[in-house]
mmCIF file with all atom_site columns, C-alpha atoms in Angstrom:
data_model
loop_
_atom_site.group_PDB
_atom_site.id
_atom_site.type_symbol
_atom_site.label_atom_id
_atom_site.label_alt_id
_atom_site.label_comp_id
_atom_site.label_asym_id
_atom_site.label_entity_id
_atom_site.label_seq_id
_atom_site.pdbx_PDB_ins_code
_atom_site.Cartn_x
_atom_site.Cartn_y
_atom_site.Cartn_z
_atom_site.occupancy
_atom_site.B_iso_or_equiv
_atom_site.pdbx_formal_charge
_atom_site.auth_seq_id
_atom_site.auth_comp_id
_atom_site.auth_asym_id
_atom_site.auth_atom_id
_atom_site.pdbx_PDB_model_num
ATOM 1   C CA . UNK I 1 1   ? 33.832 -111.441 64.795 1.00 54.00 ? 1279 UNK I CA 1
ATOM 2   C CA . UNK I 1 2   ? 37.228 -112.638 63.212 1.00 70.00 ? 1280 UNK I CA 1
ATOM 3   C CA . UNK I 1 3   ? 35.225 -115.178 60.869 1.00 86.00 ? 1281 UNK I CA 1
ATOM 4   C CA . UNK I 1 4   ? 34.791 -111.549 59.158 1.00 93.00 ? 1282 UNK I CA 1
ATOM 5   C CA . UNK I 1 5   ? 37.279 -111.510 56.778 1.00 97.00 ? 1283 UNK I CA 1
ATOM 6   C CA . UNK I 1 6   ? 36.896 -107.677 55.550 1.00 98.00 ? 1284 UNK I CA 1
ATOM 7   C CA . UNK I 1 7   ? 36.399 -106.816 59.725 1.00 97.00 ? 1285 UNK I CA 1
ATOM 8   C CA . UNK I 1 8   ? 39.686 -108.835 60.344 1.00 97.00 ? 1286 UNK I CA 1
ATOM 9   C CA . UNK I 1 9   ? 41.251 -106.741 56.965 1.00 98.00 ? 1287 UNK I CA 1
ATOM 10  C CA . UNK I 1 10  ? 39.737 -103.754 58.982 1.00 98.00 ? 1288 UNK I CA 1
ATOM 11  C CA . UNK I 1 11  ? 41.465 -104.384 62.385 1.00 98.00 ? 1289 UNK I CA 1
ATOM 12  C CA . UNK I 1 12  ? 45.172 -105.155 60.472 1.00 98.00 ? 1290 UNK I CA 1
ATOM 13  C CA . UNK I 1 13  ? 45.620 -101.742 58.882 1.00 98.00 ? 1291 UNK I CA 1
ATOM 14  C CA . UNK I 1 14  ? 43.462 -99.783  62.036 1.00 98.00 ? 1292 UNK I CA 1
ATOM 15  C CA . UNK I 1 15  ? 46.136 -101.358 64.059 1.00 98.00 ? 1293 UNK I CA 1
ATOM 16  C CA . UNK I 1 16  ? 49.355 -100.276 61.850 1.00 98.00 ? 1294 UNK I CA 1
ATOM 17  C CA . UNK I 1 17  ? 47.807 -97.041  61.601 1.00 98.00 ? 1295 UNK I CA 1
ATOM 18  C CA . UNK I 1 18  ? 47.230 -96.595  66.033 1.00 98.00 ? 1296 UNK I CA 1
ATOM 19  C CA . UNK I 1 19  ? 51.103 -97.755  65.608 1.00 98.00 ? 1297 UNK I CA 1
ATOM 20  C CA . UNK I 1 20  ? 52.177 -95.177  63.437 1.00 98.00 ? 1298 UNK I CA 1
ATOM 21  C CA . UNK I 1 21  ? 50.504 -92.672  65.489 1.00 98.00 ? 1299 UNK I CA 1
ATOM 22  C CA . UNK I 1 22  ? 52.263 -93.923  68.623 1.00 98.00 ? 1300 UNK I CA 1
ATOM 23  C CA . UNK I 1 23  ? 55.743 -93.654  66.418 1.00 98.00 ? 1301 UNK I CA 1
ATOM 24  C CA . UNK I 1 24  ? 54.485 -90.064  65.477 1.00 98.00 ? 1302 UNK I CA 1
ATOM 25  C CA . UNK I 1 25  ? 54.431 -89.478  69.165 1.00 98.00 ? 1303 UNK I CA 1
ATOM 26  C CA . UNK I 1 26  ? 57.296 -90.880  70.346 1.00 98.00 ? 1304 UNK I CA 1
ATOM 27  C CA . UNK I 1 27  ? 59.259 -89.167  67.403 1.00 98.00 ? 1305 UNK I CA 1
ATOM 28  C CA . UNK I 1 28  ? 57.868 -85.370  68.999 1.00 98.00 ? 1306 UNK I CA 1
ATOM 29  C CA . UNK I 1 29  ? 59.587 -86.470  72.104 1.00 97.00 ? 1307 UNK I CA 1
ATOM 30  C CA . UNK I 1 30  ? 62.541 -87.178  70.904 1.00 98.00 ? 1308 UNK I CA 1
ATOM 31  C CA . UNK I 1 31  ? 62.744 -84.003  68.612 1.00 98.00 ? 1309 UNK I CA 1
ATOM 32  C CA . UNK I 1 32  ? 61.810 -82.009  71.825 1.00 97.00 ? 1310 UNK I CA 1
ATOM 33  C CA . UNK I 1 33  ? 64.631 -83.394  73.622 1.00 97.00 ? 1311 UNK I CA 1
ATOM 34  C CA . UNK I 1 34  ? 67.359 -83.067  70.653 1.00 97.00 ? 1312 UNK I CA 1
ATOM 35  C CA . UNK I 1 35  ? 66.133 -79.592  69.794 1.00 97.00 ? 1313 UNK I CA 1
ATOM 36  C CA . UNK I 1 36  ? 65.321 -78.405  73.873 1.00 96.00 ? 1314 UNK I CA 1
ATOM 37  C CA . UNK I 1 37  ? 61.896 -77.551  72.800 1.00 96.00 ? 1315 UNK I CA 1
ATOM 38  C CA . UNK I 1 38  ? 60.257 -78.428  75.844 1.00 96.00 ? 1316 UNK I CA 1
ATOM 39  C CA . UNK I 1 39  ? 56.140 -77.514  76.102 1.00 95.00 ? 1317 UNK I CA 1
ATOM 40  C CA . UNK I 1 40  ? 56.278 -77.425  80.021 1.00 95.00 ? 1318 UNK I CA 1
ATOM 41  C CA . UNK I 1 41  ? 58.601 -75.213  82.091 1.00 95.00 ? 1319 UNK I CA 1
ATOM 42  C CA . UNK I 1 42  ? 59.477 -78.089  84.413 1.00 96.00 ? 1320 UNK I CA 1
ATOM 43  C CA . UNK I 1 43  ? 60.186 -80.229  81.661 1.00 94.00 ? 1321 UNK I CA 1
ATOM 44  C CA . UNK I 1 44  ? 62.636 -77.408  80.845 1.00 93.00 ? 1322 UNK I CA 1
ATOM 45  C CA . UNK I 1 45  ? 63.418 -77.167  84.183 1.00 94.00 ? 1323 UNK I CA 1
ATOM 46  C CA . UNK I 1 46  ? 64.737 -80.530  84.150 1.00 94.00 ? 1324 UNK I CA 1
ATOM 47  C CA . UNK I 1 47  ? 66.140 -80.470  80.560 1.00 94.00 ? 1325 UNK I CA 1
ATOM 48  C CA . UNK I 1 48  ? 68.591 -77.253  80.969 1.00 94.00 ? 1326 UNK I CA 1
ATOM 49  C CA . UNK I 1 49  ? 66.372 -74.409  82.285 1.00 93.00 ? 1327 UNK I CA 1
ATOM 50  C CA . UNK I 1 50  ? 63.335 -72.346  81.838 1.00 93.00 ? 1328 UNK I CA 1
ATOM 51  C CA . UNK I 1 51  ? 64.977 -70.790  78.305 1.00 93.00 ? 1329 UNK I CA 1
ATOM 52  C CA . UNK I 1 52  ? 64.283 -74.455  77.097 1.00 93.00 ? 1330 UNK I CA 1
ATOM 53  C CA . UNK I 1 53  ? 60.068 -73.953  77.793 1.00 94.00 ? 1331 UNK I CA 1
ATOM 54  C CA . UNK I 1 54  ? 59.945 -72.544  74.169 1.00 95.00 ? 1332 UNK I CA 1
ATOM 55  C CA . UNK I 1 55  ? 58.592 -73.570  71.305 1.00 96.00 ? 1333 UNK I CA 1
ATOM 56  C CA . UNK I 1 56  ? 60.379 -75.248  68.244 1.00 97.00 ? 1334 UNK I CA 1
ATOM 57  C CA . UNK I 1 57  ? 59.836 -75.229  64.313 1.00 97.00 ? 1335 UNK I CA 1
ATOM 58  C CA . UNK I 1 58  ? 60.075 -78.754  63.783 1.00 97.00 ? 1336 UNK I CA 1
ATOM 59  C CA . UNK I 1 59  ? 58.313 -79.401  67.069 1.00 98.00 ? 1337 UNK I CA 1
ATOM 60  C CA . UNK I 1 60  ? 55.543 -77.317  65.950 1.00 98.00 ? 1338 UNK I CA 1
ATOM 61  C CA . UNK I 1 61  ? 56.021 -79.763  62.048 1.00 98.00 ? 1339 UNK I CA 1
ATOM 62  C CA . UNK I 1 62  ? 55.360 -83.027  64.172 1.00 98.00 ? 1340 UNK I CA 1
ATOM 63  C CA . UNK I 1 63  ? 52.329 -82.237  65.842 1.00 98.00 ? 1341 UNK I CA 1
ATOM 64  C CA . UNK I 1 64  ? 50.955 -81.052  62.977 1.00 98.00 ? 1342 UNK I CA 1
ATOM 65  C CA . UNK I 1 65  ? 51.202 -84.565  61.744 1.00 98.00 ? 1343 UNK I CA 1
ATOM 66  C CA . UNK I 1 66  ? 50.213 -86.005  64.549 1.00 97.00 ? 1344 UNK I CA 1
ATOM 67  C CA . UNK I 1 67  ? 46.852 -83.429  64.716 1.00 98.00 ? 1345 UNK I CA 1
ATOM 68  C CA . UNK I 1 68  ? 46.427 -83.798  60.847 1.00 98.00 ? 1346 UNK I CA 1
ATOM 69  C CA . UNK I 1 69  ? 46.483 -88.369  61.930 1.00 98.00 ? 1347 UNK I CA 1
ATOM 70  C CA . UNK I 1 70  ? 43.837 -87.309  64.334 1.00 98.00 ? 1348 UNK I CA 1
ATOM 71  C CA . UNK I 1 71  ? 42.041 -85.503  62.219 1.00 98.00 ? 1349 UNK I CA 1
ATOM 72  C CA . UNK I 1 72  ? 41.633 -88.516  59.285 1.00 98.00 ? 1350 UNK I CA 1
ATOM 73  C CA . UNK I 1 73  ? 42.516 -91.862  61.298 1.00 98.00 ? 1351 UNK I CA 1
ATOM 74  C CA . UNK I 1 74  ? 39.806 -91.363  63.999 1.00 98.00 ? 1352 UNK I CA 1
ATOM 75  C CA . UNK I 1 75  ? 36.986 -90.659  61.740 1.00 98.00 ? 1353 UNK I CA 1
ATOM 76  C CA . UNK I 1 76  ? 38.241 -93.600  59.247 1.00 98.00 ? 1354 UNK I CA 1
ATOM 77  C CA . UNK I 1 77  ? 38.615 -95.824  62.420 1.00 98.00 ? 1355 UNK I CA 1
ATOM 78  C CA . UNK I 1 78  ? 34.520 -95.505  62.448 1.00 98.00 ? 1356 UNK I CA 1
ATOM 79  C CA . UNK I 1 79  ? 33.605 -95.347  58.870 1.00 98.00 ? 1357 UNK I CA 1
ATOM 80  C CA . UNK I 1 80  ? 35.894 -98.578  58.123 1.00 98.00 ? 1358 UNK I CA 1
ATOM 81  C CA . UNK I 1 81  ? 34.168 -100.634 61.258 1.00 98.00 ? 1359 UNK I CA 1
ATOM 82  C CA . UNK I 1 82  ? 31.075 -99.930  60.259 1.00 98.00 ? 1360 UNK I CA 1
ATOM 83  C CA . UNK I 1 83  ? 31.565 -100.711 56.500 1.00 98.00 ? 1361 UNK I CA 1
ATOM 84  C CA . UNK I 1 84  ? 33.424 -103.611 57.274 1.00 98.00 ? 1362 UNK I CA 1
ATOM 85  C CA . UNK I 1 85  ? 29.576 -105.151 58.558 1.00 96.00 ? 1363 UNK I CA 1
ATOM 86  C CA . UNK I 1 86  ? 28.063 -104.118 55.427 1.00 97.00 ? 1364 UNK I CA 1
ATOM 87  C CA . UNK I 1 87  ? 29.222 -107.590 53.645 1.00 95.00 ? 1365 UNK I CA 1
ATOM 88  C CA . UNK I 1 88  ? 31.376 -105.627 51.033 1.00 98.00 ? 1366 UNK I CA 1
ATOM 89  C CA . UNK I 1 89  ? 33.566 -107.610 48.670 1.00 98.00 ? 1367 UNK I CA 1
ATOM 90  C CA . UNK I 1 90  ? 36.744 -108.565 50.890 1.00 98.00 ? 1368 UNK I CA 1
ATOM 91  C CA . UNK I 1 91  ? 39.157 -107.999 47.753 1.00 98.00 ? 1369 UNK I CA 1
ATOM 92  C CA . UNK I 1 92  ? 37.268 -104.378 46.766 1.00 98.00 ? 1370 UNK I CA 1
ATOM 93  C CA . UNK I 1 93  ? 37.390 -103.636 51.050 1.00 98.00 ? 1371 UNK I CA 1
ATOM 94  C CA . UNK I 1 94  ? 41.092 -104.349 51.534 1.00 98.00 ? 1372 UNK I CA 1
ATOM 95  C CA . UNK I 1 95  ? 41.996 -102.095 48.478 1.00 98.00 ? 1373 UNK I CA 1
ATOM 96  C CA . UNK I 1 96  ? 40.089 -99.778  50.459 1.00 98.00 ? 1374 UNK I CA 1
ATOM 97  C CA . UNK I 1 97  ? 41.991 -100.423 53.695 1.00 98.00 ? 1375 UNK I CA 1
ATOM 98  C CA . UNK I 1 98  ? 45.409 -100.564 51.627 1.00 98.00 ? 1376 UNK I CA 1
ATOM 99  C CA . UNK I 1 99  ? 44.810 -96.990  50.173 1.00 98.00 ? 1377 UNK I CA 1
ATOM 100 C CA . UNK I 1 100 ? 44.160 -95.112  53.278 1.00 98.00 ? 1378 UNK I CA 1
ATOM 101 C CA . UNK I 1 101 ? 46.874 -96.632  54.860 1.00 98.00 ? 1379 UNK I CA 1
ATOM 102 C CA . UNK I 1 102 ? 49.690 -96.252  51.956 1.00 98.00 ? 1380 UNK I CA 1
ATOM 103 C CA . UNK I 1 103 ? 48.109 -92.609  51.745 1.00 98.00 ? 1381 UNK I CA 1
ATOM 104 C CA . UNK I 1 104 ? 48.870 -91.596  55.428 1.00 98.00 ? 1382 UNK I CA 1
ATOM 105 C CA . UNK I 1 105 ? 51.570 -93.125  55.650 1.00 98.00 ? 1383 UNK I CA 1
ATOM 106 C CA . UNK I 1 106 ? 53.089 -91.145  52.389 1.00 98.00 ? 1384 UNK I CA 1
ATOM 107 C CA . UNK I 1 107 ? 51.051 -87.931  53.735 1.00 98.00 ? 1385 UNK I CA 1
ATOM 108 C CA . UNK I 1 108 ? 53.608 -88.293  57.499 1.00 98.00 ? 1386 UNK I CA 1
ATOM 109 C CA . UNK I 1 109 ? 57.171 -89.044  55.592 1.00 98.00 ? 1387 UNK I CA 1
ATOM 110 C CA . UNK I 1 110 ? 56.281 -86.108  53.392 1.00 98.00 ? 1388 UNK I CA 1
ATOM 111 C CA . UNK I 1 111 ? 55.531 -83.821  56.343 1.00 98.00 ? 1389 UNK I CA 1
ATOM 112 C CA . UNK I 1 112 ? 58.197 -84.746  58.254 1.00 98.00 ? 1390 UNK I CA 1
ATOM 113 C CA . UNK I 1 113 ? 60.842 -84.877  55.282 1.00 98.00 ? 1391 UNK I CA 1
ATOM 114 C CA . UNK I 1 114 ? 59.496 -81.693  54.181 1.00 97.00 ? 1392 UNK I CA 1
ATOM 115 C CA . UNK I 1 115 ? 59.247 -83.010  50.212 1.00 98.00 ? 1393 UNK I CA 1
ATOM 116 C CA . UNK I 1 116 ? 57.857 -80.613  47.882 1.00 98.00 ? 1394 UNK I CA 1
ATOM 117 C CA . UNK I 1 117 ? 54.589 -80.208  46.936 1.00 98.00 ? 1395 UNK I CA 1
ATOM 118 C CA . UNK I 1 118 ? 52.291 -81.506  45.880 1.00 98.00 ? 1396 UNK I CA 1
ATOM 119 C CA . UNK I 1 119 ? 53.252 -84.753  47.426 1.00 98.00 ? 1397 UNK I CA 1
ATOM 120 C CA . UNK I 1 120 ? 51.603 -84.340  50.657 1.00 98.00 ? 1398 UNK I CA 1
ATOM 121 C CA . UNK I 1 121 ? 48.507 -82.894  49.573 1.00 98.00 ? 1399 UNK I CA 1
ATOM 122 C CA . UNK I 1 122 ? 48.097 -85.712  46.556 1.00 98.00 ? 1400 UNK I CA 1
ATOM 123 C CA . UNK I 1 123 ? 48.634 -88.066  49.494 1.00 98.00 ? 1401 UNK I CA 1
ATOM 124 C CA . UNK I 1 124 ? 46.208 -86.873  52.087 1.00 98.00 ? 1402 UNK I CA 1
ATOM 125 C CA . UNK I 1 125 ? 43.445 -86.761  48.912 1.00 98.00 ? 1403 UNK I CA 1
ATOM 126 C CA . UNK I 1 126 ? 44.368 -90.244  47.674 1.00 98.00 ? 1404 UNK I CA 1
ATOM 127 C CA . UNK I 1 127 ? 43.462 -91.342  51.268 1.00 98.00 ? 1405 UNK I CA 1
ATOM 128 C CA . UNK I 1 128 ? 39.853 -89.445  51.618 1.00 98.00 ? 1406 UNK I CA 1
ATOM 129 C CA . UNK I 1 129 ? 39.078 -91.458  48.121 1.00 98.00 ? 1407 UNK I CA 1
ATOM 130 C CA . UNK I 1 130 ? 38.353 -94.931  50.090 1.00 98.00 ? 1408 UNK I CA 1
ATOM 131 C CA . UNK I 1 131 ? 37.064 -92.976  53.112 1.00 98.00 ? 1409 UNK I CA 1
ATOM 132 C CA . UNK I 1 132 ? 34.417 -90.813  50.932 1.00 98.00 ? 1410 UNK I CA 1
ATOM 133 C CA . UNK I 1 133 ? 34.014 -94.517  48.892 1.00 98.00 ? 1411 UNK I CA 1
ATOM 134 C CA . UNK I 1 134 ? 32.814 -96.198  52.576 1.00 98.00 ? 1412 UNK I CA 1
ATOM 135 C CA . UNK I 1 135 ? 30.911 -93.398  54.084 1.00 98.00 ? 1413 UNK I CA 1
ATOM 136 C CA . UNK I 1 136 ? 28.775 -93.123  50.626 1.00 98.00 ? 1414 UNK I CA 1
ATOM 137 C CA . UNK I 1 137 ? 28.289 -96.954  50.806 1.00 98.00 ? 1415 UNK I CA 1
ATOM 138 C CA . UNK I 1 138 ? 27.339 -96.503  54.494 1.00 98.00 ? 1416 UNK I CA 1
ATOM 139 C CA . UNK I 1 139 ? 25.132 -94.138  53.762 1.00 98.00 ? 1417 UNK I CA 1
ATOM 140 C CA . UNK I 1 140 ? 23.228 -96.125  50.815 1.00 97.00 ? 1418 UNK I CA 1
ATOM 141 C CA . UNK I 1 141 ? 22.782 -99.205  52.932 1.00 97.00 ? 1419 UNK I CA 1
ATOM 142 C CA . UNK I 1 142 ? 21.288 -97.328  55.544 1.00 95.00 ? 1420 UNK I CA 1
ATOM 143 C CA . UNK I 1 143 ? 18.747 -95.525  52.864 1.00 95.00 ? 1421 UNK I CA 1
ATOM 144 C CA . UNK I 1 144 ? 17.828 -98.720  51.570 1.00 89.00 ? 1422 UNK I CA 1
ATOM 145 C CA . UNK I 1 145 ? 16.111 -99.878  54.918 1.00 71.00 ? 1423 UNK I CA 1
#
């Protein structure tokens, strides 16, 4: 399975992108414990008291990044594995890779930084281009059959 250069391409940015999720997730933790934001009144408990089981603005921003990861990097976890067995061009299938990743990872440090539009949304459409790109491809090489 490594001998496939565009699958091994695949399984480098798939992996950076699970990582940056997991730093996504950490991060809410720690901004529920600077802020006392916790979700669960014996977190609370534990953290100050039950006037800490509330719910907090930036909280709130960072798992909307994390949902909005969800929401792309699972789906592009699929369509990249299976276009990575469709033979593509290794050079044309990186770029691919490259671009979703470099577009997520803009899309979270402009959520999170709150940087003025249209950053984010340029970013998160920037990253559908290679997605779109695969699933067509997908699509055609399964119509061909």
């Amino acid at each position: 399975m490594m001998q496939n250069e565009v699958f091994a391409s695949f399984l480098f940015f798939a992996t950076l992108l699970i990582l940056k999720m997991f730093a996504v997730a950490i991060l809410t933790g720690q901004v529920r414990l600077r802020r006392k934001a916790f979700a669960n009144p014996e977190d609370a408990l534990k953290h100050g008291g039950l006037e800490f089981h509330r719910e907090d603005p930036y909280v709130q921003r960072c798992l909307r990044v994390h949902r909005n990861d969800m929401e792309n990097i699972f789906p592009f976890l699929f369509i990249g594995a299976v276009y990575s067995f469709l033979h593509p061009n290794p050079l044309v299938a990186w770029i691919h890779f490259l671009i979703f990743f470099l577009g997520r990872m803009v899309h979270t440090v402009a959520y999170l930084l709150k940087l003025r539009p249209p950053i984010r949304s340029v970013a998160y459409s920037v990253a559908q281009i290679p997605c779109f790109s695969m699933a067509l491809q997908i699509l055609l090489s399964v119509t061909r059959r």
